[in-house]
PDB file of C-alpha atoms in Angstrom:
ATOM      1  CA  MET A  23       0.000   0.000   0.000  1.00 49.00           C
ATOM      2  CA  SER A  24       1.390   3.431  -0.949  1.00 47.00           C
ATOM      3  CA  ARG A  25       2.149   6.089   1.653  1.00 49.00           C
ATOM      4  CA  ILE A  26      -0.786   8.249   0.447  1.00 44.00           C
ATOM      5  CA  LYS A  27      -3.216   5.327   0.654  1.00 45.00           C
ATOM      6  CA  ARG A  28      -2.005   4.500   4.159  1.00 48.00           C
ATOM      7  CA  LYS A  29      -2.562   8.111   5.252  1.00 42.00           C
ATOM      8  CA  LEU A  30      -6.068   8.146   3.764  1.00 40.00           C
ATOM      9  CA  GLU A  31      -6.898   4.873   5.488  1.00 45.00           C
ATOM     10  CA  LEU A  32      -5.576   6.178   8.818  1.00 41.00           C
ATOM     11  CA  TRP A  33      -7.603   9.415   8.487  1.00 37.00           C
ATOM     12  CA  ARG A  34     -10.778   7.478   7.689  1.00 41.00           C
ATOM     13  CA  THR A  35     -10.212   5.288  10.745  1.00 38.00           C
ATOM     14  CA  VAL A  36      -9.765   8.331  13.006  1.00 37.00           C
ATOM     15  CA  VAL A  37     -12.874  10.070  11.652  1.00 37.00           C
ATOM     16  CA  LEU A  38     -15.064   6.977  11.900  1.00 36.00           C
ATOM     17  CA  GLY A  39     -13.664   6.164  15.329  1.00 39.00           C
ATOM     18  CA  THR A  40     -14.470   9.644  16.605  1.00 38.00           C
ATOM     19  CA  GLY A  41     -18.005   9.401  15.239  1.00 37.00           C
ATOM     20  CA  ILE A  42     -18.559   6.042  16.908  1.00 33.00           C
ATOM     21  CA  PHE A  43     -17.167   7.398  20.177  1.00 34.00           C
ATOM     22  CA  VAL A  44     -19.596  10.327  20.103  1.00 34.00           C
ATOM     23  CA  LEU A  45     -22.582   8.068  19.425  1.00 32.00           C
ATOM     24  CA  LEU A  46     -21.614   5.692  22.212  1.00 33.00           C
ATOM     25  CA  ALA A  47     -20.960   8.531  24.644  1.00 35.00           C
ATOM     26  CA  VAL A  48     -24.317  10.198  23.958  1.00 35.00           C
ATOM     27  CA  SER A  49     -26.035   6.850  24.464  1.00 35.00           C
ATOM     28  CA  ALA A  50     -24.190   6.441  27.755  1.00 36.00           C
ATOM     29  CA  ILE A  51     -25.371   9.863  28.915  1.00 35.00           C
ATOM     30  CA  SER A  52     -29.018   8.961  28.408  1.00 39.00           C
ATOM     31  CA  SER A  53     -28.703   5.920  30.642  1.00 37.00           C
ATOM     32  CA  ASP A  54     -26.094   7.119  33.131  1.00 38.00           C
ATOM     33  CA  PRO A  55     -27.034   5.861  36.632  1.00 36.00           C
ATOM     34  CA  ALA A  56     -25.046   8.741  38.157  1.00 33.00           C
ATOM     35  CA  SER A  57     -27.783  11.174  37.075  1.00 35.00           C
ATOM     36  CA  ALA A  58     -30.424   9.549  39.265  1.00 47.00           C
ATOM     37  CA  ALA A  59     -33.884  11.101  39.220  1.00 67.00           C
ATOM     38  CA  CYS A  60     -34.605  14.045  41.477  1.00 80.00           C
ATOM     39  CA  ALA A  61     -37.354  13.734  44.074  1.00 84.00           C
ATOM     40  CA  PRO A  62     -40.894  14.428  42.839  1.00 88.00           C
ATOM     41  CA  PHE A  63     -42.553  17.768  43.450  1.00 90.00           C
ATOM     42  CA  PRO A  64     -44.866  17.982  46.484  1.00 88.00           C
ATOM     43  CA  LYS A  65     -48.303  16.549  45.748  1.00 86.00           C
ATOM     44  CA  ILE A  66     -50.876  19.201  46.549  1.00 84.00           C
ATOM     45  CA  ALA A  67     -54.152  19.943  44.779  1.00 80.00           C
ATOM     46  CA  LEU A  68     -52.947  23.299  43.468  1.00 79.00           C
ATOM     47  CA  TRP A  69     -49.947  21.732  41.703  1.00 84.00           C
ATOM     48  CA  ASP A  70     -51.619  18.600  40.346  1.00 80.00           C
ATOM     49  CA  THR A  71     -49.946  19.039  36.932  1.00 83.00           C
ATOM     50  CA  LEU A  72     -46.485  19.984  38.230  1.00 88.00           C
ATOM     51  CA  THR A  73     -44.004  17.323  37.114  1.00 88.00           C
ATOM     52  CA  HIS A  74     -40.333  17.301  36.135  1.00 89.00           C
ATOM     53  CA  ASP A  75     -41.254  17.368  32.445  1.00 88.00           C
ATOM     54  CA  PHE A  76     -43.699  20.216  32.978  1.00 89.00           C
ATOM     55  CA  ALA A  77     -41.019  22.237  34.804  1.00 89.00           C
ATOM     56  CA  ARG A  78     -38.498  21.656  32.007  1.00 87.00           C
ATOM     57  CA  ARG A  79     -40.996  22.701  29.326  1.00 87.00           C
ATOM     58  CA  HIS A  80     -41.939  25.777  31.341  1.00 88.00           C
ATOM     59  CA  VAL A  81     -38.307  26.830  31.772  1.00 86.00           C
ATOM     60  CA  ASN A  82     -37.637  26.301  28.064  1.00 80.00           C
ATOM     61  CA  ASP A  83     -40.776  28.130  26.909  1.00 81.00           C
ATOM     62  CA  LYS A  84     -40.907  31.015  29.397  1.00 83.00           C
ATOM     63  CA  PHE A  85     -37.278  31.489  30.437  1.00 81.00           C
ATOM     64  CA  GLY A  86     -35.351  30.427  27.340  1.00 76.00           C
ATOM     65  CA  GLY A  87     -33.937  27.439  29.222  1.00 77.00           C
ATOM     66  CA  ASP A  88     -32.464  29.671  31.938  1.00 81.00           C
ATOM     67  CA  TRP A  89     -33.009  27.713  35.156  1.00 83.00           C
ATOM     68  CA  GLN A  90     -31.294  30.356  37.253  1.00 82.00           C
ATOM     69  CA  ALA A  91     -33.782  33.053  36.192  1.00 84.00           C
ATOM     70  CA  TYR A  92     -36.671  30.680  36.929  1.00 87.00           C
ATOM     71  CA  ILE A  93     -35.362  29.793  40.395  1.00 88.00           C
ATOM     72  CA  GLU A  94     -34.852  33.473  41.170  1.00 86.00           C
ATOM     73  CA  THR A  95     -38.527  34.049  40.274  1.00 87.00           C
ATOM     74  CA  LEU A  96     -39.572  31.289  42.682  1.00 90.00           C
ATOM     75  CA  GLN A  97     -37.356  32.751  45.413  1.00 87.00           C
ATOM     76  CA  GLU A  98     -38.911  36.202  44.952  1.00 86.00           C
ATOM     77  CA  TYR A  99     -42.403  34.719  45.129  1.00 84.00           C
ATOM     78  CA  LYS A 100     -41.497  32.925  48.364  1.00 87.00           C
ATOM     79  CA  THR A 101     -40.123  36.162  49.815  1.00 86.00           C
ATOM     80  CA  ARG A 102     -43.439  37.913  49.111  1.00 84.00           C
ATOM     81  CA  LEU A 103     -45.385  35.072  50.738  1.00 84.00           C
ATOM     82  CA  ARG A 104     -43.102  35.199  53.777  1.00 85.00           C
ATOM     83  CA  ALA A 105     -43.746  38.940  54.113  1.00 84.00           C
ATOM     84  CA  ILE A 106     -47.512  38.325  53.952  1.00 82.00           C
ATOM     85  CA  GLN A 107     -47.180  35.668  56.647  1.00 82.00           C
ATOM     86  CA  GLN A 108     -45.237  38.024  58.905  1.00 82.00           C
ATOM     87  CA  ARG A 109     -47.891  40.724  58.503  1.00 81.00           C
ATOM     88  CA  GLY A 110     -50.567  38.241  59.523  1.00 75.00           C
ATOM     89  CA  THR A 111     -52.636  38.850  56.396  1.00 75.00           C
ATOM     90  CA  GLY A 112     -53.940  36.397  53.798  1.00 70.00           C
ATOM     91  CA  ALA A 113     -52.846  35.687  50.233  1.00 74.00           C
ATOM     92  CA  VAL A 114     -54.431  34.261  47.097  1.00 75.00           C
ATOM     93  CA  VAL A 115     -52.152  31.955  45.104  1.00 72.00           C
ATOM     94  CA  THR A 116     -52.864  30.957  41.511  1.00 72.00           C
ATOM     95  CA  TRP A 117     -51.748  27.971  39.443  1.00 65.00           C
ATOM     96  CA  LYS A 118     -53.105  27.337  35.916  1.00 65.00           C
ATOM     97  CA  ASN A 119     -56.322  29.328  36.549  1.00 68.00           C
ATOM     98  CA  LYS A 120     -56.875  27.749  39.974  1.00 70.00           C
ATOM     99  CA  LYS A 121     -57.034  30.067  42.985  1.00 71.00           C
ATOM    100  CA  ILE A 122     -56.652  29.193  46.658  1.00 72.00           C
ATOM    101  CA  ARG A 123     -56.768  31.617  49.584  1.00 76.00           C
ATOM    102  CA  LEU A 124     -54.105  31.076  52.239  1.00 77.00           C
ATOM    103  CA  GLU A 125     -53.915  32.531  55.726  1.00 73.00           C
ATOM    104  CA  GLY A 126     -52.519  31.636  59.112  1.00 75.00           C
ATOM    105  CA  ARG A 127     -51.282  28.052  59.385  1.00 81.00           C
ATOM    106  CA  SER A 128     -52.176  27.296  55.772  1.00 79.00           C
ATOM    107  CA  ILE A 129     -49.516  29.800  54.625  1.00 83.00           C
ATOM    108  CA  THR A 130     -46.943  28.074  56.864  1.00 84.00           C
ATOM    109  CA  THR A 131     -47.811  24.693  55.358  1.00 87.00           C
ATOM    110  CA  PHE A 132     -47.754  26.076  51.825  1.00 85.00           C
ATOM    111  CA  LEU A 133     -44.342  27.671  52.398  1.00 87.00           C
ATOM    112  CA  LYS A 134     -42.948  24.278  53.452  1.00 89.00           C
ATOM    113  CA  HIS A 135     -44.240  22.799  50.192  1.00 89.00           C
ATOM    114  CA  PHE A 136     -42.815  25.768  48.309  1.00 89.00           C
ATOM    115  CA  ASP A 137     -39.366  25.275  49.872  1.00 89.00           C
ATOM    116  CA  ARG A 138     -39.495  21.656  48.730  1.00 90.00           C
ATOM    117  CA  ARG A 139     -40.518  22.761  45.248  1.00 91.00           C
ATOM    118  CA  ILE A 140     -37.478  25.028  45.051  1.00 90.00           C
ATOM    119  CA  GLU A 141     -35.193  22.199  46.229  1.00 88.00           C
ATOM    120  CA  VAL A 142     -36.512  19.867  43.520  1.00 88.00           C
ATOM    121  CA  THR A 143     -36.163  22.620  40.917  1.00 89.00           C
ATOM    122  CA  GLN A 144     -32.542  23.189  41.958  1.00 85.00           C
ATOM    123  CA  CYS A 145     -31.911  19.457  41.586  1.00 86.00           C
ATOM    124  CA  LEU A 146     -33.392  19.469  38.070  1.00 84.00           C
ATOM    125  CA  SER A 147     -31.320  22.521  37.219  1.00 81.00           C
ATOM    126  CA  GLY A 148     -28.120  20.790  38.335  1.00 73.00           C
ATOM    127  CA  ARG A 149     -28.892  17.611  36.394  1.00 62.00           C
ATOM    128  CA  ASP A 150     -29.617  19.517  33.187  1.00 52.00           C
ATOM    129  CA  ALA A 151     -26.445  21.594  33.604  1.00 51.00           C
ATOM    130  CA  ARG A 152     -24.301  18.459  34.065  1.00 52.00           C
ATOM    131  CA  MET A 153     -25.915  16.861  31.028  1.00 50.00           C
ATOM    132  CA  GLN A 154     -25.264  19.935  28.888  1.00 52.00           C
ATOM    133  CA  ASP A 155     -21.651  20.143  30.067  1.00 49.00           C
ATOM    134  CA  ARG A 156     -21.034  16.509  29.139  1.00 47.00           C
ATOM    135  CA  VAL A 157     -22.629  16.878  25.707  1.00 44.00           C
ATOM    136  CA  GLU A 158     -20.539  19.998  25.080  1.00 48.00           C
ATOM    137  CA  ASN A 159     -17.352  18.201  26.152  1.00 48.00           C
ATOM    138  CA  ILE A 160     -18.091  15.417  23.669  1.00 43.00           C
ATOM    139  CA  ALA A 161     -18.877  17.929  20.927  1.00 44.00           C
ATOM    140  CA  ASN A 162     -15.649  19.792  21.658  1.00 47.00           C
ATOM    141  CA  PHE A 163     -13.709  16.502  21.452  1.00 44.00           C
ATOM    142  CA  ALA A 164     -15.291  15.650  18.102  1.00 43.00           C
ATOM    143  CA  THR A 165     -14.622  19.082  16.569  1.00 44.00           C
ATOM    144  CA  ALA A 166     -11.335  19.988  18.258  1.00 46.00           C
ATOM    145  CA  ALA A 167      -9.340  19.721  15.038  1.00 45.00           C
ATOM    146  CA  GLY A 168     -11.337  22.462  13.310  1.00 47.00           C
ATOM    147  CA  GLY A 169     -12.047  24.894  16.140  1.00 49.00           C
ATOM    148  CA  GLY A 170      -8.661  26.501  16.654  1.00 49.00           C
ATOM    149  CA  GLU A 171      -9.406  29.844  15.013  1.00 46.00           C
ATOM    150  CA  LYS A 172     -12.392  30.762  17.200  1.00 49.00           C
ATOM    151  CA  ALA A 173     -10.724  29.372  20.314  1.00 49.00           C
ATOM    152  CA  ASN A 174      -7.704  31.596  19.753  1.00 51.00           C
ATOM    153  CA  ALA A 175      -9.949  34.603  19.148  1.00 49.00           C
ATOM    154  CA  ALA A 176     -11.997  33.907  22.289  1.00 52.00           C
ATOM    155  CA  SER A 177      -8.800  33.926  24.343  1.00 67.00           C
ATOM    156  CA  GLN A 178      -8.787  37.698  23.823  1.00 81.00           C
ATOM    157  CA  CYS A 179     -11.758  37.918  26.224  1.00 87.00           C
ATOM    158  CA  ASP A 180     -11.274  37.674  29.991  1.00 89.00           C
ATOM    159  CA  ARG A 181     -12.429  34.676  32.001  1.00 90.00           C
ATOM    160  CA  ILE A 182     -15.904  34.708  33.526  1.00 91.00           C
ATOM    161  CA  PRO A 183     -15.851  35.541  37.275  1.00 89.00           C
ATOM    162  CA  GLU A 184     -16.202  32.507  39.542  1.00 89.00           C
ATOM    163  CA  VAL A 185     -19.704  32.653  41.018  1.00 89.00           C
ATOM    164  CA  GLN A 186     -20.872  29.474  42.725  1.00 85.00           C
ATOM    165  CA  TRP A 187     -24.426  29.379  41.367  1.00 86.00           C
ATOM    166  CA  TRP A 188     -23.673  30.311  37.754  1.00 88.00           C
ATOM    167  CA  LYS A 189     -23.984  27.275  35.491  1.00 83.00           C
ATOM    168  CA  PHE A 190     -22.289  28.524  32.327  1.00 87.00           C
ATOM    169  CA  LYS A 191     -18.877  29.892  33.275  1.00 87.00           C
ATOM    170  CA  THR A 192     -16.642  29.164  30.287  1.00 89.00           C
ATOM    171  CA  HIS A 193     -16.522  30.753  26.860  1.00 91.00           C
ATOM    172  CA  ASP A 194     -17.501  27.509  25.138  1.00 89.00           C
ATOM    173  CA  SER A 195     -20.397  26.697  27.470  1.00 89.00           C
ATOM    174  CA  ILE A 196     -21.838  30.219  27.103  1.00 91.00           C
ATOM    175  CA  SER A 197     -21.491  30.116  23.313  1.00 90.00           C
ATOM    176  CA  GLY A 198     -23.145  26.698  23.189  1.00 89.00           C
ATOM    177  CA  TYR A 199     -25.989  27.923  25.379  1.00 88.00           C
ATOM    178  CA  VAL A 200     -26.588  30.981  23.173  1.00 91.00           C
ATOM    179  CA  ASP A 201     -26.631  28.746  20.101  1.00 90.00           C
ATOM    180  CA  ARG A 202     -29.072  26.276  21.659  1.00 88.00           C
ATOM    181  CA  ARG A 203     -31.458  28.544  23.541  1.00 85.00           C
ATOM    182  CA  TYR A 204     -31.219  31.806  21.625  1.00 89.00           C
ATOM    183  CA  GLN A 205     -30.480  30.473  18.133  1.00 88.00           C
ATOM    184  CA  GLY A 206     -27.252  32.464  18.169  1.00 90.00           C
ATOM    185  CA  ASP A 207     -28.953  35.742  19.139  1.00 92.00           C
ATOM    186  CA  TRP A 208     -26.332  37.235  21.446  1.00 93.00           C
ATOM    187  CA  ASP A 209     -28.205  40.540  21.781  1.00 92.00           C
ATOM    188  CA  SER A 210     -31.215  38.817  23.371  1.00 92.00           C
ATOM    189  CA  TYR A 211     -28.987  36.848  25.739  1.00 92.00           C
ATOM    190  CA  ILE A 212     -27.086  39.953  26.825  1.00 93.00           C
ATOM    191  CA  GLY A 213     -30.379  41.845  27.107  1.00 92.00           C
ATOM    192  CA  ASN A 214     -31.703  39.311  29.623  1.00 90.00           C
ATOM    193  CA  TRP A 215     -28.582  39.621  31.769  1.00 92.00           C
ATOM    194  CA  THR A 216     -28.796  43.417  31.572  1.00 92.00           C
ATOM    195  CA  LYS A 217     -32.394  43.340  32.835  1.00 90.00           C
ATOM    196  CA  ARG A 218     -31.350  41.154  35.753  1.00 90.00           C
ATOM    197  CA  LEU A 219     -28.497  43.540  36.532  1.00 89.00           C
ATOM    198  CA  GLU A 220     -30.865  46.527  36.572  1.00 90.00           C
ATOM    199  CA  LYS A 221     -33.209  44.651  38.874  1.00 88.00           C
ATOM    200  CA  LEU A 222     -30.386  43.859  41.308  1.00 88.00           C
ATOM    201  CA  GLN A 223     -29.166  47.449  41.238  1.00 88.00           C
ATOM    202  CA  ASN A 224     -32.663  48.593  42.177  1.00 86.00           C
ATOM    203  CA  ILE A 225     -32.756  46.088  45.057  1.00 86.00           C
ATOM    204  CA  TYR A 226     -29.367  47.305  46.281  1.00 84.00           C
ATOM    205  CA  SER A 227     -30.369  50.978  46.100  1.00 84.00           C
ATOM    206  CA  ARG A 228     -33.397  50.236  48.315  1.00 85.00           C
ATOM    207  CA  GLY A 229     -31.238  48.462  50.875  1.00 85.00           C
ATOM    208  CA  ALA A 230     -33.185  45.246  50.277  1.00 84.00           C
ATOM    209  CA  SER A 231     -31.841  41.725  49.750  1.00 84.00           C
ATOM    210  CA  ALA A 232     -31.876  39.238  46.876  1.00 84.00           C
ATOM    211  CA  VAL A 233     -31.794  35.444  46.953  1.00 83.00           C
ATOM    212  CA  ALA A 234     -29.493  33.504  44.622  1.00 82.00           C
ATOM    213  CA  SER A 235     -30.703  30.386  42.825  1.00 77.00           C
ATOM    214  CA  ASN A 236     -29.000  28.166  45.433  1.00 76.00           C
ATOM    215  CA  GLY A 237     -30.732  29.930  48.334  1.00 77.00           C
ATOM    216  CA  ILE A 238     -27.894  32.251  49.410  1.00 83.00           C
ATOM    217  CA  VAL A 239     -29.151  35.650  50.618  1.00 84.00           C
ATOM    218  CA  LEU A 240     -27.343  38.614  49.057  1.00 86.00           C
ATOM    219  CA  ARG A 241     -27.427  42.006  50.743  1.00 86.00           C
ATOM    220  CA  GLY A 242     -25.195  44.973  51.463  1.00 87.00           C
ATOM    221  CA  SER A 243     -21.534  44.561  50.492  1.00 84.00           C
ATOM    222  CA  ILE A 244     -22.068  40.956  49.346  1.00 87.00           C
ATOM    223  CA  LEU A 245     -24.783  42.077  46.938  1.00 86.00           C
ATOM    224  CA  ALA A 246     -22.526  44.910  45.730  1.00 87.00           C
ATOM    225  CA  ILE A 247     -19.745  42.406  44.950  1.00 88.00           C
ATOM    226  CA  TYR A 248     -22.191  40.205  43.059  1.00 88.00           C
ATOM    227  CA  ILE A 249     -23.413  43.194  41.039  1.00 89.00           C
ATOM    228  CA  GLY A 250     -19.781  43.903  40.132  1.00 88.00           C
ATOM    229  CA  ASN A 251     -19.331  40.282  39.013  1.00 89.00           C
ATOM    230  CA  MET A 252     -22.460  40.522  36.905  1.00 90.00           C
ATOM    231  CA  ARG A 253     -21.261  43.732  35.230  1.00 91.00           C
ATOM    232  CA  GLU A 254     -17.964  41.997  34.450  1.00 91.00           C
ATOM    233  CA  ARG A 255     -19.775  38.967  33.036  1.00 92.00           C
ATOM    234  CA  ILE A 256     -21.867  41.148  30.735  1.00 92.00           C
ATOM    235  CA  ALA A 257     -18.746  42.951  29.475  1.00 91.00           C
ATOM    236  CA  ILE A 258     -17.008  39.618  28.784  1.00 92.00           C
ATOM    237  CA  THR A 259     -20.124  38.304  27.064  1.00 93.00           C
ATOM    238  CA  ARG A 260     -20.124  41.348  24.777  1.00 92.00           C
ATOM    239  CA  CYS A 261     -16.508  40.514  23.935  1.00 91.00           C
ATOM    240  CA  LEU A 262     -17.482  36.930  23.100  1.00 91.00           C
ATOM    241  CA  ALA A 263     -20.441  38.129  21.052  1.00 90.00           C
ATOM    242  CA  GLY A 264     -18.157  40.272  18.910  1.00 87.00           C
ATOM    243  CA  ILE A 265     -16.051  37.199  18.134  1.00 82.00           C
ATOM    244  CA  ARG A 266     -18.763  34.563  17.766  1.00 73.00           C
ATOM    245  CA  LYS A 267     -21.320  36.547  15.783  1.00 67.00           C
ATOM    246  CA  PRO A 268     -21.230  35.702  12.070  1.00 59.00           C
ATOM    247  CA  SER A 269     -19.538  38.503  10.158  1.00 50.00           C
ATOM    248  CA  LYS A 270     -21.710  40.533   7.773  1.00 50.00           C
ATOM    249  CA  ILE A 271     -20.396  41.175   4.276  1.00 45.00           C
TER     250      ILE A 271
END
């Protein structure tokens, strides 16, 4: 066999081998026992349709797949309920056109269910994030030979600040997320982060507190540091957007 033929045969083996590896790895992800199911949501009449699948669809449809934004919404709702409880007044909660009035001990019971709902949601968020990271790692392995140009360009942007509850903290994971959830629309992605920043700045200016997606309470100097990290993230994301956006001719 000539040298050229041997090289062609070797290349074909590498390409086919990589493809087989990716297929096998994706199959392994779908049946990985390490990603055991999260606990079910609390079973109460108001949430009779609340399941893991429903939560995932809701996050995808209403929050663009952003679990952190969804969990923050739940945390804010719980904070309002807690304030109502402390005032000793009643509240009307709604779920899919159903309304239930809560007061006294019923609010206390509902808040316990709500805490459990947030815990389950955080579990689902973590599972989905781990799954996405593993798929991205496999995709990066399969395309490593052709991705050098963008990788070198992205190195011009700073690293994302290390914040415990942020899921997407690398250039590649953020780019993959924008491609999947925003169809490559960086402006919409940055716009959502900017809105969240403005909201936090308003909370800080009022001397109030915010709750992170993992339950950590942010107030005062800690909230100010987080706002600084968020500003830095947005600036870095704009840098990435300038590199990753398709050029217009």
